[in-house]
Amino acid sequence: MQISERIEKYWDKRSEDFSRVRRLEIAGADFLAWNKIIEKHLPAGKNLKVLDVGTGAGVFAVLFSKLGHEVTAIDMSNKMLNEARKNVSDLNCRAEFIRMNAQELNFADKSFDVVISRNLTWTLPDAMQAYKEWYRVLKVGGVLMNFDSDYGDKNFTNKETCAKGEVNDEMLIECNEIKNALRISTHNRPRWDIELLESLGLQVTFDSDINSEVHKDKNLDYDSVPLFAIYATKKI
């Protein structure tokens, strides 16, 4: 089985419980915190076209829909997309959901004002190709936002470290094996990400750890690995 298939099957297994936790996040203080930090970095203008890459359970799709923007959300896990569709519909929001590879986007050049992703890059077989694609579909003046953690040297040996929600021992082992098989796990992040994005011609600012800014809900558990934020503007 190819690594991309393993990743897809892993998130299919995680989809229902992952979605349960994300619904709690949407209903609590963390959603408001994410709203604040994202609005601060959006390009000027109304009715922005947003690409939510690796939408998972659809948290960012809900957020941008509530802000009045046009959202296209993609993911490789069909089961995760189904959860996202339900969550968005239940909250009377709107977004287009498409099963698509984050590394091979089926969109024209300069299609989106915002490309955003969260907790995805560390799971990609070819993060460099993904960044190139995200740059390609971003409009001039548009912003790429990526929120991720450097899990490369971490061992997923407890439920606090591989992700949010219930994870059994078998899934922890699978998560660890997948992570160790990916090239991005060898990189020093976010330094690697920043250097790559700057080489593509993006103007980059970043925050090495925004955990305290977006993890406000004491009823939700998050791992202690720093969550970095990258904000990259396409100038030409």
Coordinates of N, CA and C in Angstrom, one line a residue:
M1 N 0.8 -1.2 0.0 CA 0.0 0.0 0.0 C 0.9 1.3 0.0
Q2 N 0.6 2.2 -0.9 CA 1.4 3.4 -1.0 C 1.1 4.3 0.3
I3 N 2.0 5.2 0.6 CA 1.9 6.0 1.8 C 0.7 6.9 1.7
S4 N 0.4 7.4 0.5 CA -0.8 8.2 0.4 C -2.1 7.5 0.8
E5 N -2.1 6.2 0.4 CA -3.3 5.4 0.7 C -3.4 5.1 2.2
R6 N -2.2 4.9 2.8 CA -2.2 4.7 4.3 C -2.7 5.9 5.0
I7 N -2.3 7.1 4.6 CA -2.7 8.3 5.2 C -4.2 8.5 5.1
E8 N -4.7 8.3 3.9 CA -6.2 8.4 3.6 C -7.0 7.4 4.5
K9 N -6.5 6.2 4.6 CA -7.3 5.2 5.4 C -7.2 5.6 6.9
Y10 N -6.1 6.1 7.3 CA -5.9 6.5 8.7 C -6.9 7.5 9.1
W11 N -7.1 8.6 8.2 CA -8.0 9.7 8.6 C -9.4 9.2 8.4
D12 N -9.7 8.3 7.5 CA -11.0 7.7 7.4 C -11.4 7.1 8.7
K13 N -10.5 6.4 9.3 CA -10.8 5.7 10.6 C -11.0 6.8 11.7
R14 N -10.3 7.9 11.6 CA -10.3 8.9 12.7 C -11.5 9.9 12.5
S15 N -12.2 9.8 11.4 CA -13.1 10.9 11.0 C -14.2 11.2 12.0
E16 N -14.9 10.2 12.4 CA -16.1 10.4 13.3 C -15.7 11.0 14.6
D17 N -14.7 10.5 15.3 CA -14.3 11.0 16.6 C -13.7 12.4 16.4
F18 N -12.9 12.5 15.4 CA -12.2 13.8 15.1 C -13.3 14.9 14.9
S19 N -14.3 14.5 14.2 CA -15.4 15.5 13.9 C -16.1 15.9 15.2
R20 N -16.3 14.9 16.1 CA -16.9 15.2 17.4 C -16.2 16.2 18.2
V21 N -14.9 16.1 18.2 CA -14.0 17.1 18.9 C -14.1 18.4 18.3
R22 N -14.0 18.4 16.9 CA -14.1 19.7 16.2 C -15.4 20.4 16.4
R23 N -16.5 19.7 16.5 CA -17.8 20.4 16.8 C -17.7 21.1 18.2
L24 N -17.1 20.5 19.1 CA -16.9 21.1 20.4 C -16.1 22.4 20.3
E25 N -15.1 22.3 19.4 CA -14.2 23.4 19.2 C -15.0 24.6 18.6
I26 N -15.8 24.3 17.6 CA -16.6 25.3 16.9 C -17.6 26.0 17.9
A27 N -18.1 25.2 18.9 CA -19.1 25.7 19.8 C -18.5 26.5 21.0
G28 N -17.1 26.5 21.1 CA -16.5 27.1 22.3 C -15.6 28.3 22.0
A29 N -14.8 28.6 23.0 CA -14.0 29.8 22.9 C -12.9 29.7 21.9
D30 N -12.4 28.5 21.5 CA -11.4 28.4 20.6 C -11.8 28.9 19.2
F31 N -13.0 28.7 18.8 CA -13.5 29.1 17.5 C -13.4 30.6 17.4
L32 N -13.8 31.3 18.4 CA -13.7 32.8 18.5 C -12.2 33.2 18.4
A33 N -11.4 32.5 19.0 CA -9.9 32.8 19.0 C -9.4 32.7 17.6
W34 N -9.7 31.6 16.9 CA -9.3 31.3 15.6 C -9.8 32.4 14.7
N35 N -11.1 32.8 14.8 CA -11.7 33.9 14.0 C -10.9 35.2 14.2
K36 N -10.5 35.5 15.4 CA -9.8 36.7 15.6 C -8.4 36.7 14.9
I37 N -7.7 35.6 15.0 CA -6.3 35.6 14.5 C -6.4 35.5 13.0
I38 N -7.3 34.9 12.4 CA -7.4 34.8 10.9 C -7.9 36.1 10.3
E39 N -8.9 36.7 10.9 CA -9.4 38.0 10.4 C -8.3 39.0 10.3
K40 N -7.4 39.0 11.3 CA -6.3 40.0 11.3 C -5.4 39.8 10.1
H41 N -5.3 38.7 9.5 CA -4.3 38.5 8.5 C -5.0 38.3 7.1
L42 N -6.3 38.6 7.0 CA -6.9 38.4 5.7 C -6.6 39.6 4.8
P43 N -6.5 39.4 3.5 CA -6.3 40.5 2.5 C -7.6 41.4 2.5
A44 N -7.4 42.6 2.1 CA -8.5 43.5 2.1 C -9.6 43.1 1.1
G45 N -10.8 43.4 1.4 CA -11.9 43.1 0.4 C -13.0 42.2 1.0
K46 N -14.1 42.3 0.4 CA -15.2 41.4 0.8 C -15.4 40.3 -0.2
N47 N -16.1 39.2 0.2 CA -16.4 38.1 -0.7 C -15.1 37.5 -1.3
L48 N -14.2 37.2 -0.4 CA -13.0 36.6 -0.8 C -13.2 35.1 -1.2
K49 N -12.4 34.7 -2.1 CA -12.5 33.3 -2.5 C -11.4 32.5 -1.7
V50 N -11.9 31.5 -1.0 CA -11.0 30.8 0.0 C -10.9 29.4 -0.4
L51 N -9.6 28.9 -0.3 CA -9.4 27.4 -0.5 C -8.9 26.9 0.8
D52 N -9.7 26.0 1.4 CA -9.4 25.4 2.7 C -8.8 24.0 2.4
V53 N -7.5 23.9 2.5 CA -6.8 22.6 2.1 C -6.7 21.7 3.3
G54 N -7.2 20.5 3.1 CA -7.2 19.5 4.2 C -8.2 19.9 5.2
T55 N -9.4 20.2 4.8 CA -10.5 20.8 5.6 C -10.8 19.9 6.9
G56 N -10.5 18.6 6.8 CA -10.9 17.8 8.0 C -12.4 17.9 8.3
A57 N -12.7 18.2 9.5 CA -14.2 18.3 9.9 C -14.8 19.6 9.5
G58 N -14.1 20.5 8.8 CA -14.7 21.7 8.3 C -14.7 22.9 9.2
V59 N -13.8 23.0 10.1 CA -13.9 24.1 11.1 C -13.6 25.4 10.3
F60 N -12.6 25.5 9.5 CA -12.3 26.7 8.7 C -13.4 27.0 7.7
A61 N -14.0 26.0 7.1 CA -15.1 26.2 6.2 C -16.2 26.9 6.9
V62 N -16.5 26.5 8.1 CA -17.6 27.2 8.9 C -17.2 28.6 9.2
L63 N -15.9 28.8 9.6 CA -15.4 30.1 10.0 C -15.5 31.1 8.8
F64 N -15.0 30.7 7.6 CA -15.0 31.6 6.5 C -16.5 31.8 6.0
S65 N -17.3 30.8 6.0 CA -18.7 31.0 5.6 C -19.4 32.0 6.5
K66 N -19.2 31.9 7.8 CA -19.8 32.9 8.7 C -19.3 34.3 8.5
L67 N -18.0 34.4 8.0 CA -17.5 35.7 7.6 C -18.0 36.3 6.3
G68 N -18.8 35.4 5.6 CA -19.4 35.9 4.3 C -18.5 35.6 3.1
H69 N -17.5 34.8 3.2 CA -16.7 34.5 2.1 C -17.0 33.2 1.3
E70 N -16.6 33.0 0.1 CA -16.8 31.9 -0.7 C -15.8 30.8 -0.4
V71 N -16.2 29.7 0.1 CA -15.3 28.6 0.5 C -15.3 27.4 -0.4
T72 N -14.1 27.0 -0.8 CA -13.9 25.7 -1.5 C -13.0 24.9 -0.5
A73 N -13.5 23.7 -0.1 CA -12.8 22.9 0.9 C -12.4 21.6 0.3
I74 N -11.2 21.2 0.4 CA -10.8 19.9 -0.1 C -10.1 19.0 0.9
D75 N -10.2 17.7 0.7 CA -9.6 16.7 1.5 C -9.5 15.4 0.7
M76 N -8.6 14.5 1.1 CA -8.5 13.2 0.5 C -9.3 12.1 1.1
S77 N -9.8 12.4 2.3 CA -10.6 11.4 3.1 C -12.1 11.6 2.8
N78 N -12.7 10.7 2.1 CA -14.2 10.8 1.8 C -15.0 10.9 3.1
K79 N -14.6 10.1 4.1 CA -15.4 10.1 5.4 C -15.2 11.4 6.1
M80 N -14.0 12.0 6.0 CA -13.8 13.3 6.7 C -14.6 14.3 6.0
L81 N -14.7 14.3 4.6 CA -15.5 15.2 3.9 C -17.0 15.1 4.2
N82 N -17.4 13.9 4.4 CA -18.8 13.7 4.8 C -19.1 14.3 6.2
E83 N -18.2 14.2 7.1 CA -18.3 14.8 8.4 C -18.4 16.4 8.3
A84 N -17.5 16.9 7.4 CA -17.4 18.3 7.2 C -18.7 18.8 6.6
R85 N -19.3 18.1 5.6 CA -20.5 18.5 5.0 C -21.6 18.6 6.1
K86 N -21.7 17.6 6.9 CA -22.7 17.6 8.0 C -22.6 18.8 8.9
N87 N -21.3 19.0 9.3 CA -21.1 20.1 10.3 C -21.4 21.5 9.7
V88 N -21.1 21.7 8.5 CA -21.4 22.9 7.8 C -22.9 23.1 7.6
S89 N -23.5 22.1 7.2 CA -25.0 22.1 7.0 C -25.7 22.3 8.3
D90 N -25.3 21.7 9.4 CA -26.0 21.8 10.6 C -25.9 23.2 11.2
L91 N -24.9 23.9 10.8 CA -24.7 25.3 11.3 C -25.1 26.3 10.3
N92 N -25.9 25.9 9.3 CA -26.5 26.8 8.3 C -25.4 27.6 7.6
C93 N -24.3 27.0 7.3 CA -23.2 27.6 6.6 C -23.1 27.0 5.2
R94 N -22.3 27.6 4.3 CA -22.2 27.0 3.0 C -20.7 26.9 2.6
A95 N -20.4 25.8 1.9 CA -19.1 25.6 1.3 C -19.2 24.5 0.3
E96 N -18.3 24.6 -0.7 CA -18.2 23.5 -1.7 C -17.1 22.5 -1.2
F97 N -17.4 21.2 -1.2 CA -16.5 20.2 -0.7 C -16.1 19.3 -1.9
I98 N -14.8 19.1 -2.1 CA -14.3 18.3 -3.2 C -13.2 17.4 -2.7
R99 N -13.3 16.1 -3.1 CA -12.2 15.2 -2.8 C -11.0 15.5 -3.7
M100 N -9.9 15.9 -3.2 CA -8.8 16.4 -4.0 C -7.5 16.3 -3.3
N101 N -6.4 15.9 -4.0 CA -5.1 15.8 -3.4 C -4.5 17.2 -3.3
A102 N -4.0 17.6 -2.1 CA -3.5 18.9 -1.8 C -2.2 19.2 -2.6
Q103 N -1.6 18.1 -3.1 CA -0.4 18.3 -3.9 C -0.6 18.4 -5.4
E104 N -1.9 18.2 -5.8 CA -2.2 18.2 -7.2 C -3.6 18.9 -7.4
L105 N -3.6 20.2 -7.3 CA -4.9 20.9 -7.3 C -5.5 21.1 -8.7
N106 N -6.8 20.8 -8.8 CA -7.4 21.0 -10.1 C -8.1 22.3 -10.2
F107 N -7.3 23.4 -10.0 CA -7.8 24.7 -10.1 C -6.9 25.5 -11.0
A108 N -7.4 26.6 -11.7 CA -6.6 27.4 -12.5 C -5.7 28.3 -11.7
D109 N -4.6 28.8 -12.3 CA -3.7 29.7 -11.6 C -4.4 30.9 -11.1
K110 N -4.0 31.4 -10.0 CA -4.5 32.6 -9.4 C -6.0 32.6 -9.2
S111 N -6.5 31.5 -8.6 CA -8.0 31.4 -8.4 C -8.5 31.9 -7.1
F112 N -7.6 32.0 -6.1 CA -8.0 32.2 -4.7 C -7.3 33.4 -4.0
D113 N -8.1 34.1 -3.2 CA -7.6 35.2 -2.4 C -6.9 34.7 -1.2
V114 N -7.3 33.6 -0.7 CA -6.8 33.0 0.5 C -6.6 31.5 0.3
V115 N -5.5 30.9 0.7 CA -5.3 29.5 0.8 C -4.9 29.2 2.3
I116 N -5.6 28.3 2.9 CA -5.4 28.1 4.3 C -5.4 26.6 4.6
S117 N -4.5 26.3 5.6 CA -4.4 24.9 6.0 C -4.0 24.8 7.5
R118 N -4.5 23.7 8.1 CA -4.2 23.5 9.5 C -3.9 22.0 9.8
N119 N -2.8 21.7 10.5 CA -2.5 20.4 10.9 C -2.5 19.4 9.7
L120 N -2.0 19.9 8.5 CA -2.0 19.0 7.4 C -0.6 18.8 6.9
T121 N 0.2 19.8 6.8 CA 1.5 19.7 6.1 C 2.4 18.6 6.6
W122 N 2.3 18.3 7.9 CA 3.2 17.3 8.5 C 2.8 15.9 8.1
T123 N 1.6 15.7 7.4 CA 1.2 14.4 7.0 C 1.3 14.3 5.5
L124 N 1.9 15.2 4.8 CA 1.9 15.1 3.3 C 3.2 14.4 2.8
P125 N 3.0 13.5 1.8 CA 4.2 12.8 1.2 C 5.1 13.8 0.6
D126 N 4.6 14.9 0.0 CA 5.5 15.9 -0.7 C 5.0 17.3 -0.4
A127 N 5.4 17.8 0.7 CA 5.0 19.1 1.2 C 5.5 20.2 0.2
M128 N 6.7 20.0 -0.4 CA 7.3 21.0 -1.3 C 6.4 21.2 -2.5
Q129 N 5.9 20.1 -3.1 CA 5.0 20.2 -4.2 C 3.7 20.8 -3.8
A130 N 3.2 20.5 -2.6 CA 2.0 21.1 -2.1 C 2.1 22.6 -2.0
Y131 N 3.2 23.1 -1.4 CA 3.4 24.6 -1.3 C 3.5 25.2 -2.7
K132 N 4.1 24.5 -3.7 CA 4.2 25.1 -5.0 C 2.8 25.2 -5.6
E133 N 1.9 24.2 -5.4 CA 0.6 24.3 -5.9 C -0.2 25.4 -5.2
W134 N -0.1 25.5 -3.9 CA -0.8 26.5 -3.2 C -0.4 27.9 -3.7
Y135 N 0.9 28.1 -3.9 CA 1.4 29.3 -4.5 C 0.8 29.6 -5.9
R136 N 0.7 28.5 -6.7 CA 0.2 28.7 -8.0 C -1.2 29.2 -8.1
V137 N -2.1 28.7 -7.2 CA -3.5 29.0 -7.3 C -3.9 30.3 -6.5
L138 N -2.9 30.9 -5.8 CA -3.1 32.1 -5.1 C -3.0 33.3 -5.9
K139 N -3.9 34.2 -5.8 CA -3.9 35.5 -6.5 C -2.8 36.4 -6.0
V140 N -2.3 37.3 -6.9 CA -1.4 38.3 -6.5 C -2.1 39.2 -5.4
G141 N -1.4 39.4 -4.3 CA -2.0 40.1 -3.1 C -2.7 39.2 -2.2
G142 N -2.8 37.9 -2.6 CA -3.5 36.9 -1.7 C -2.6 36.4 -0.6
V143 N -3.2 35.7 0.4 CA -2.4 35.3 1.6 C -2.6 33.8 1.7
L144 N -1.4 33.2 1.9 CA -1.4 31.7 2.3 C -1.1 31.7 3.8
M145 N -2.0 31.0 4.5 CA -1.9 30.8 5.9 C -1.7 29.3 6.2
N146 N -0.7 28.9 7.0 CA -0.5 27.5 7.3 C -0.2 27.4 8.8
F147 N -1.0 26.6 9.5 CA -0.9 26.4 10.9 C -0.5 24.9 11.1
D148 N 0.6 24.6 11.7 CA 1.1 23.3 11.8 C 2.1 23.1 12.9
S149 N 2.5 21.9 13.2 CA 3.5 21.6 14.2 C 4.6 20.8 13.7
D150 N 5.8 20.9 14.3 CA 6.9 20.1 13.9 C 6.9 18.8 14.7
Y151 N 6.3 17.7 14.2 CA 6.2 16.4 14.9 C 7.3 15.5 14.5
G152 N 8.3 16.0 13.7 CA 9.3 15.1 13.1 C 10.0 14.2 14.1
D153 N 10.4 14.8 15.3 CA 11.2 14.1 16.2 C 10.4 13.6 17.4
K154 N 9.1 13.7 17.3 CA 8.2 13.3 18.4 C 7.8 11.8 18.2
N155 N 7.6 11.1 19.3 CA 7.1 9.8 19.3 C 5.7 9.8 19.8
F156 N 4.8 9.2 19.0 CA 3.4 9.2 19.4 C 3.1 8.0 20.3
T157 N 3.4 8.2 21.5 CA 3.2 7.1 22.5 C 2.1 7.3 23.5
N158 N 1.4 8.4 23.3 CA 0.2 8.6 24.2 C -0.8 9.4 23.5
K159 N -2.0 9.4 24.0 CA -3.2 10.0 23.3 C -3.1 11.5 23.3
E160 N -2.2 12.1 24.1 CA -2.1 13.5 24.1 C -1.3 14.0 22.9
T161 N -0.5 13.1 22.4 CA 0.4 13.6 21.3 C -0.1 13.1 19.9
C162 N -0.9 12.4 19.5 CA -1.2 12.2 18.1 C -2.4 12.8 17.8
A163 N -3.0 13.5 18.4 CA -4.1 14.2 17.7 C -5.3 14.3 18.7
K164 N -6.3 14.9 18.4 CA -7.4 15.2 19.3 C -8.4 14.2 19.2
G165 N -8.9 13.7 20.4 CA -9.9 12.7 20.4 C -9.4 11.3 20.8
E166 N -10.2 10.3 20.7 CA -9.9 9.0 21.1 C -9.0 8.3 20.1
V167 N -7.8 7.8 20.5 CA -6.9 7.1 19.6 C -6.4 5.9 20.3
N168 N -6.7 4.7 19.7 CA -6.3 3.4 20.4 C -4.8 3.2 20.1
D169 N -4.2 2.2 20.7 CA -2.8 1.9 20.5 C -2.5 1.5 19.1
E170 N -3.3 0.8 18.4 CA -3.1 0.4 17.0 C -3.0 1.7 16.1
M171 N -3.8 2.6 16.4 CA -3.8 3.9 15.6 C -2.6 4.7 15.9
L172 N -2.2 4.7 17.2 CA -1.0 5.5 17.5 C 0.2 4.9 16.8
I173 N 0.3 3.6 16.7 CA 1.4 2.9 16.0 C 1.4 3.3 14.5
E174 N 0.2 3.3 14.0 CA 0.0 3.6 12.5 C 0.4 5.1 12.3
C175 N 0.0 6.0 13.2 CA 0.3 7.4 13.0 C 1.8 7.6 13.1
N176 N 2.5 6.9 14.0 CA 3.9 7.1 14.1 C 4.7 6.5 12.9
E177 N 4.2 5.4 12.4 CA 4.9 4.8 11.2 C 4.7 5.7 10.0
I178 N 3.5 6.2 9.8 CA 3.3 7.1 8.7 C 4.2 8.4 8.8
K179 N 4.2 9.0 10.0 CA 5.1 10.2 10.2 C 6.5 9.9 9.9
N180 N 7.0 8.8 10.4 CA 8.4 8.4 10.2 C 8.8 8.1 8.7
A181 N 7.8 7.8 7.9 CA 8.0 7.5 6.5 C 8.0 8.8 5.6
L182 N 7.6 9.9 6.2 CA 7.5 11.1 5.4 C 8.8 12.0 5.4
R183 N 9.1 12.5 4.3 CA 10.3 13.3 4.2 C 10.3 14.6 5.0
I184 N 9.1 15.1 5.2 CA 9.0 16.4 5.9 C 9.3 16.2 7.4
S185 N 9.3 15.0 7.9 CA 9.7 14.7 9.3 C 11.2 14.9 9.5
T186 N 11.9 15.0 8.4 CA 13.4 15.3 8.6 C 13.7 16.7 8.6
H187 N 12.8 17.6 8.3 CA 13.1 19.0 8.2 C 12.9 19.7 9.5
N188 N 13.6 20.8 9.7 CA 13.5 21.7 10.8 C 12.5 22.8 10.5
R189 N 11.3 22.6 11.2 CA 10.2 23.5 10.9 C 9.9 24.4 12.0
P190 N 9.4 25.6 11.7 CA 8.9 26.1 10.4 C 10.0 26.7 9.5
R191 N 11.3 26.6 9.9 CA 12.4 27.3 9.2 C 12.4 26.8 7.7
W192 N 12.2 25.5 7.6 CA 12.2 24.9 6.2 C 11.1 25.5 5.4
D193 N 9.9 25.5 6.0 CA 8.7 26.1 5.3 C 8.9 27.5 4.9
I194 N 9.5 28.3 5.8 CA 9.7 29.7 5.5 C 10.7 29.9 4.4
E195 N 11.8 29.2 4.4 CA 12.8 29.3 3.3 C 12.2 28.9 2.0
L196 N 11.4 27.9 2.0 CA 10.8 27.4 0.7 C 9.8 28.5 0.2
L197 N 9.0 29.0 1.0 CA 8.0 30.0 0.6 C 8.7 31.2 0.1
E198 N 9.7 31.7 0.8 CA 10.4 32.8 0.3 C 11.1 32.6 -1.0
S199 N 11.6 31.4 -1.2 CA 12.2 31.1 -2.5 C 11.2 31.1 -3.7
L200 N 9.9 30.9 -3.3 CA 8.9 30.9 -4.4 C 8.5 32.4 -4.7
G201 N 8.9 33.3 -3.8 CA 8.6 34.7 -4.0 C 7.6 35.3 -3.1
L202 N 7.2 34.6 -2.0 CA 6.2 35.0 -1.1 C 6.9 35.9 0.0
Q203 N 6.2 36.8 0.5 CA 6.7 37.6 1.7 C 6.1 37.0 2.9
V204 N 7.0 36.5 3.8 CA 6.5 35.7 4.9 C 6.7 36.3 6.3
T205 N 5.7 36.2 7.1 CA 5.8 36.5 8.5 C 5.3 35.2 9.3
F206 N 5.8 35.1 10.5 CA 5.4 33.8 11.2 C 5.4 34.0 12.7
D207 N 4.7 33.1 13.4 CA 4.7 33.0 14.8 C 5.1 31.6 15.2
S208 N 6.1 31.4 16.0 CA 6.6 30.1 16.3 C 5.7 29.3 17.2
D209 N 4.8 29.9 17.9 CA 3.9 29.2 18.8 C 2.7 30.0 19.1
I210 N 1.5 29.6 18.6 CA 0.3 30.3 18.9 C -0.7 29.5 19.8
N211 N -0.2 28.5 20.4 CA -1.0 27.7 21.3 C -1.8 28.5 22.3
S212 N -1.2 29.4 22.9 CA -1.9 30.2 23.9 C -2.9 31.2 23.3
E213 N -2.8 31.5 22.1 CA -3.7 32.4 21.4 C -5.0 31.7 20.9
V214 N -4.9 30.4 20.6 CA -6.1 29.7 20.0 C -6.6 28.6 20.8
H215 N -5.9 28.2 21.8 CA -6.3 27.1 22.7 C -6.8 27.7 24.0
K216 N -8.0 28.2 24.0 CA -8.6 28.9 25.1 C -9.6 28.0 25.9
D217 N -10.1 27.0 25.3 CA -11.2 26.2 25.9 C -10.6 25.1 26.8
K218 N -10.8 25.3 28.1 CA -10.3 24.3 29.1 C -10.9 23.0 29.1
N219 N -12.0 22.9 28.3 CA -12.7 21.6 28.2 C -12.1 20.7 27.1
L220 N -11.2 21.3 26.3 CA -10.6 20.5 25.2 C -9.1 20.3 25.5
D221 N -8.6 19.1 25.1 CA -7.2 18.8 25.3 C -6.4 18.9 24.0
Y222 N -5.3 19.5 24.1 CA -4.4 19.7 23.0 C -3.0 19.2 23.4
D223 N -2.2 18.8 22.5 CA -0.8 18.4 22.8 C 0.0 19.6 23.1
S224 N 1.2 19.5 23.7 CA 2.0 20.6 24.1 C 3.0 21.0 23.0
V225 N 3.0 20.3 21.8 CA 3.9 20.7 20.8 C 3.5 22.0 20.2
P226 N 4.5 23.0 20.0 CA 4.2 24.3 19.5 C 3.4 24.3 18.2
L227 N 2.4 25.1 18.1 CA 1.6 25.2 16.9 C 2.1 26.5 16.2
F228 N 2.8 26.4 15.1 CA 3.4 27.6 14.5 C 2.4 28.1 13.4
A229 N 2.5 29.4 13.1 CA 1.6 30.0 12.2 C 2.5 30.7 11.1
I230 N 2.2 30.5 9.9 CA 2.9 31.1 8.7 C 1.9 31.9 7.9
Y231 N 2.2 33.2 7.7 CA 1.4 34.1 6.9 C 2.2 34.6 5.7
A232 N 1.9 34.2 4.5 CA 2.7 34.5 3.3 C 1.9 35.2 2.3
T233 N 2.4 36.3 1.9 CA 1.6 37.2 0.9 C 2.3 37.0 -0.5
K234 N 1.5 36.8 -1.5 CA 2.0 36.7 -2.9 C 2.1 38.1 -3.5
K235 N 3.3 38.5 -3.8 CA 3.5 39.9 -4.3 C 3.5 40.0 -5.8
I236 N 4.0 38.9 -6.5 CA 4.0 39.0 -7.9 C 3.5 37.7 -8.5

